Each structure stands twice: as C-alpha cells, then as structure tokens.
Amino acid sequence: MTTDISTYRLNHTMYRIKDSKASLKFYTEVIGMQLLEEHHFAEAGFSVYFLGFNDPALKDIPRMARQGIIELMHTHGTEDKELFAYNTGNGETGGYGHVAITVDRLQAACDRFESLGVQFVKRPEDGPIKSIAFIADPDGYHIEVSENPMLK
C-alpha cells in the first residue's frame, strides 16, 4: 500500500476556548466565517465547532475535504470560571503564534474591527511592517490580517 503526499492538505487547526457563545459570535460576526458543523459530547463534557469561510463553490464539499477550517473546542463549565484562561502561546514564553486571514481592504477591515470593539495586538501603522494588522479573539489567540492582492 502506498500514499501520495501531493494529496495531503492542512484541513484545520484547533483552539481551546473558554466561552463558546463569545467565540462563535466573534468568528461568525466579526471574522465572517460560518459554522460548518458542531458536535456536543455531554458525557465527555465538551463540544466542538468547525468554522470556515462561506465560499459558494464549497457548499457541498464535506468538512474533511476542505481547507482553512478552525475547530473551536469548548470544555463545558469554563465559561462560568471568572479567572479561567487558556495559554494561547502568545505570552512571554512564546510558542504558538497565530493564524492569518486575508481581506479585500486592510484599512477598511481595521476600521470595521475598531467599530466592533475588537482588541488590536498591532495596527497597520504600528511598527515597521505597515501591510499587516493583528487582532485577538475572545481567548487572546492572535489573528494576522492582510490584504489579498487578488482582490485589489
């Protein structure tokens, strides 16, 4: 039996989240993703949510055949623990960095994020790299935002 590595794809990355309602609202209403699937495992005490961008060409494509998906994993009850937080890898010790999205117009997207009260980690005008921004989701995971040159 053999396998063809040219068929391998990055399907999804997973974030552990504190509050599923806050995270789902952020990823759907702020970032513009849509909920593709959700699974609840009451006996195990957790739920998972799979989100991807709304591409009409992918409407009938199964989740496991898509790319660029974020899985949110929520352990039930964490939303009620005031001081609870996951290590996002973005603190002093480093580790995990970020995911990145592309937008049609960076400044317009940043203006929209600002109007929605999104936390900025880096605005385009900050630092030497003016072509990117970084925002944070409700758990503090960083999201790089840059312009897609094909949409200009």
Coordinates of C-alpha atoms in Angstrom, one line a residue:
M1 CA 0.0 0.0 0.0
T2 CA 1.3 3.5 -0.9
T3 CA 0.2 7.1 -0.3
D4 CA 0.6 10.1 -2.5
I5 CA 1.9 13.1 -0.4
S6 CA 0.8 15.5 -3.1
T7 CA -2.8 14.9 -1.9
Y8 CA -2.0 16.0 1.7
R9 CA -3.7 19.2 2.8
L10 CA -3.9 21.2 6.0
N11 CA -7.6 20.7 7.0
H12 CA -7.9 22.6 10.3
T13 CA -6.4 23.9 13.4
M14 CA -8.0 23.7 16.9
Y15 CA -8.3 26.3 19.6
R16 CA -9.5 25.6 23.1
I17 CA -12.0 28.2 24.1
K18 CA -13.5 29.4 27.4
D19 CA -16.9 30.6 26.2
S20 CA -18.5 29.1 23.1
K21 CA -21.1 31.9 22.7
A22 CA -18.5 34.6 22.7
S23 CA -16.1 32.8 20.3
L24 CA -18.8 31.7 17.9
K25 CA -20.1 35.3 17.8
F26 CA -16.5 36.6 17.1
Y27 CA -15.7 34.1 14.4
T28 CA -19.1 34.5 12.6
E29 CA -20.0 38.1 13.0
V30 CA -16.5 39.7 13.2
I31 CA -14.4 37.5 11.0
G32 CA -17.2 36.4 8.7
M33 CA -16.8 32.6 9.0
Q34 CA -19.8 30.3 9.0
L35 CA -20.5 27.4 11.3
L36 CA -20.0 24.2 9.3
E37 CA -20.6 21.6 12.0
E38 CA -21.0 21.3 15.7
H39 CA -20.8 18.2 17.9
H40 CA -21.7 18.0 21.6
F41 CA -20.3 15.3 23.8
A42 CA -22.2 15.8 27.1
E43 CA -20.9 12.6 28.7
A44 CA -17.3 13.8 28.0
G45 CA -18.1 17.4 29.0
F46 CA -17.1 19.2 25.8
S47 CA -18.3 20.5 22.4
V48 CA -16.5 21.2 19.1
Y49 CA -17.4 23.7 16.5
F50 CA -16.0 23.8 13.0
L51 CA -15.9 27.1 11.1
G52 CA -14.9 28.0 7.6
F53 CA -15.3 30.9 5.2
N54 CA -18.5 30.9 3.1
D55 CA -17.3 30.0 -0.3
P56 CA -20.3 29.1 -2.5
A57 CA -18.1 26.7 -4.6
L58 CA -17.5 24.7 -1.4
K59 CA -21.2 24.5 -0.3
D60 CA -21.5 20.7 -0.9
I61 CA -17.9 19.8 0.0
P62 CA -17.6 17.7 3.2
R63 CA -15.7 19.4 6.0
M64 CA -12.9 16.8 5.9
A65 CA -12.3 17.6 2.2
R66 CA -12.0 21.4 2.8
Q67 CA -9.0 23.5 3.9
G68 CA -8.6 26.5 6.2
I69 CA -11.0 25.4 8.9
I70 CA -10.9 26.4 12.6
E71 CA -12.1 24.0 15.2
L72 CA -13.2 25.5 18.5
M73 CA -13.2 23.1 21.4
H74 CA -15.2 24.1 24.5
T75 CA -14.9 22.3 27.8
H76 CA -18.3 22.7 29.4
G77 CA -18.3 25.0 32.5
T78 CA -15.2 27.0 31.7
E79 CA -17.4 30.0 30.7
D80 CA -18.5 30.3 34.4
K81 CA -15.0 30.4 35.8
E82 CA -14.1 34.1 36.1
L83 CA -10.3 33.7 36.2
F84 CA -10.1 30.7 33.8
A85 CA -7.9 31.2 30.7
Y86 CA -6.0 29.0 28.2
N87 CA -2.4 29.6 27.4
T88 CA -2.5 30.9 23.8
G89 CA 1.2 30.7 23.3
N90 CA 1.4 34.4 22.8
G91 CA 2.7 35.3 26.2
E92 CA 6.3 35.9 27.4
T93 CA 7.3 32.3 26.9
G94 CA 6.2 32.3 23.3
G95 CA 5.1 29.1 21.5
Y96 CA 2.1 29.1 19.1
G97 CA 1.9 32.3 17.1
H98 CA -1.2 32.9 15.0
V99 CA -3.5 32.1 12.1
A100 CA -3.9 34.6 9.2
I101 CA -6.8 35.8 7.2
T102 CA -6.8 38.0 4.1
V103 CA -9.3 40.8 3.4
D104 CA -10.2 42.9 0.4
R105 CA -9.0 46.2 2.0
L106 CA -6.9 46.2 5.2
Q107 CA -7.7 49.7 6.4
A108 CA -11.4 49.3 5.9
A109 CA -11.3 45.9 7.7
C110 CA -9.4 47.5 10.6
D111 CA -11.9 50.4 10.8
R112 CA -14.7 47.8 10.9
F113 CA -12.9 45.8 13.7
E114 CA -12.4 49.1 15.6
S115 CA -16.1 49.9 15.4
L116 CA -16.9 46.4 16.7
G117 CA -14.7 46.8 19.7
V118 CA -12.1 44.2 18.6
Q119 CA -8.9 44.1 20.5
F120 CA -5.9 45.0 18.4
V121 CA -2.5 43.5 19.0
K122 CA -0.9 45.5 16.2
R123 CA -2.4 48.1 13.9
P124 CA -1.1 48.6 10.4
E125 CA 0.5 51.9 11.4
D126 CA 2.4 50.3 14.3
G127 CA 5.9 49.1 13.8
P128 CA 7.9 48.7 10.6
I129 CA 5.5 46.4 8.8
K130 CA 2.6 48.5 7.6
S131 CA 0.9 45.9 5.5
I132 CA -0.5 43.7 8.3
A133 CA -2.5 44.0 11.5
F134 CA -3.0 41.6 14.3
I135 CA -6.3 41.3 16.3
A136 CA -7.1 39.0 19.2
D137 CA -10.1 36.7 19.6
P138 CA -12.0 36.5 22.9
D139 CA -9.5 34.0 24.3
G140 CA -6.5 36.1 23.2
Y141 CA -5.5 34.0 20.2
H142 CA -3.8 36.2 17.6
I143 CA -5.1 36.6 14.0
E144 CA -3.0 38.3 11.4
V145 CA -4.9 40.4 8.9
S146 CA -3.5 41.3 5.5
E147 CA -4.8 42.3 2.1
N148 CA -5.4 39.7 -0.6
P149 CA -3.6 41.2 -3.7
M150 CA -6.0 39.3 -6.0
L151 CA -8.9 41.4 -4.6
K152 CA -7.5 44.8 -5.4

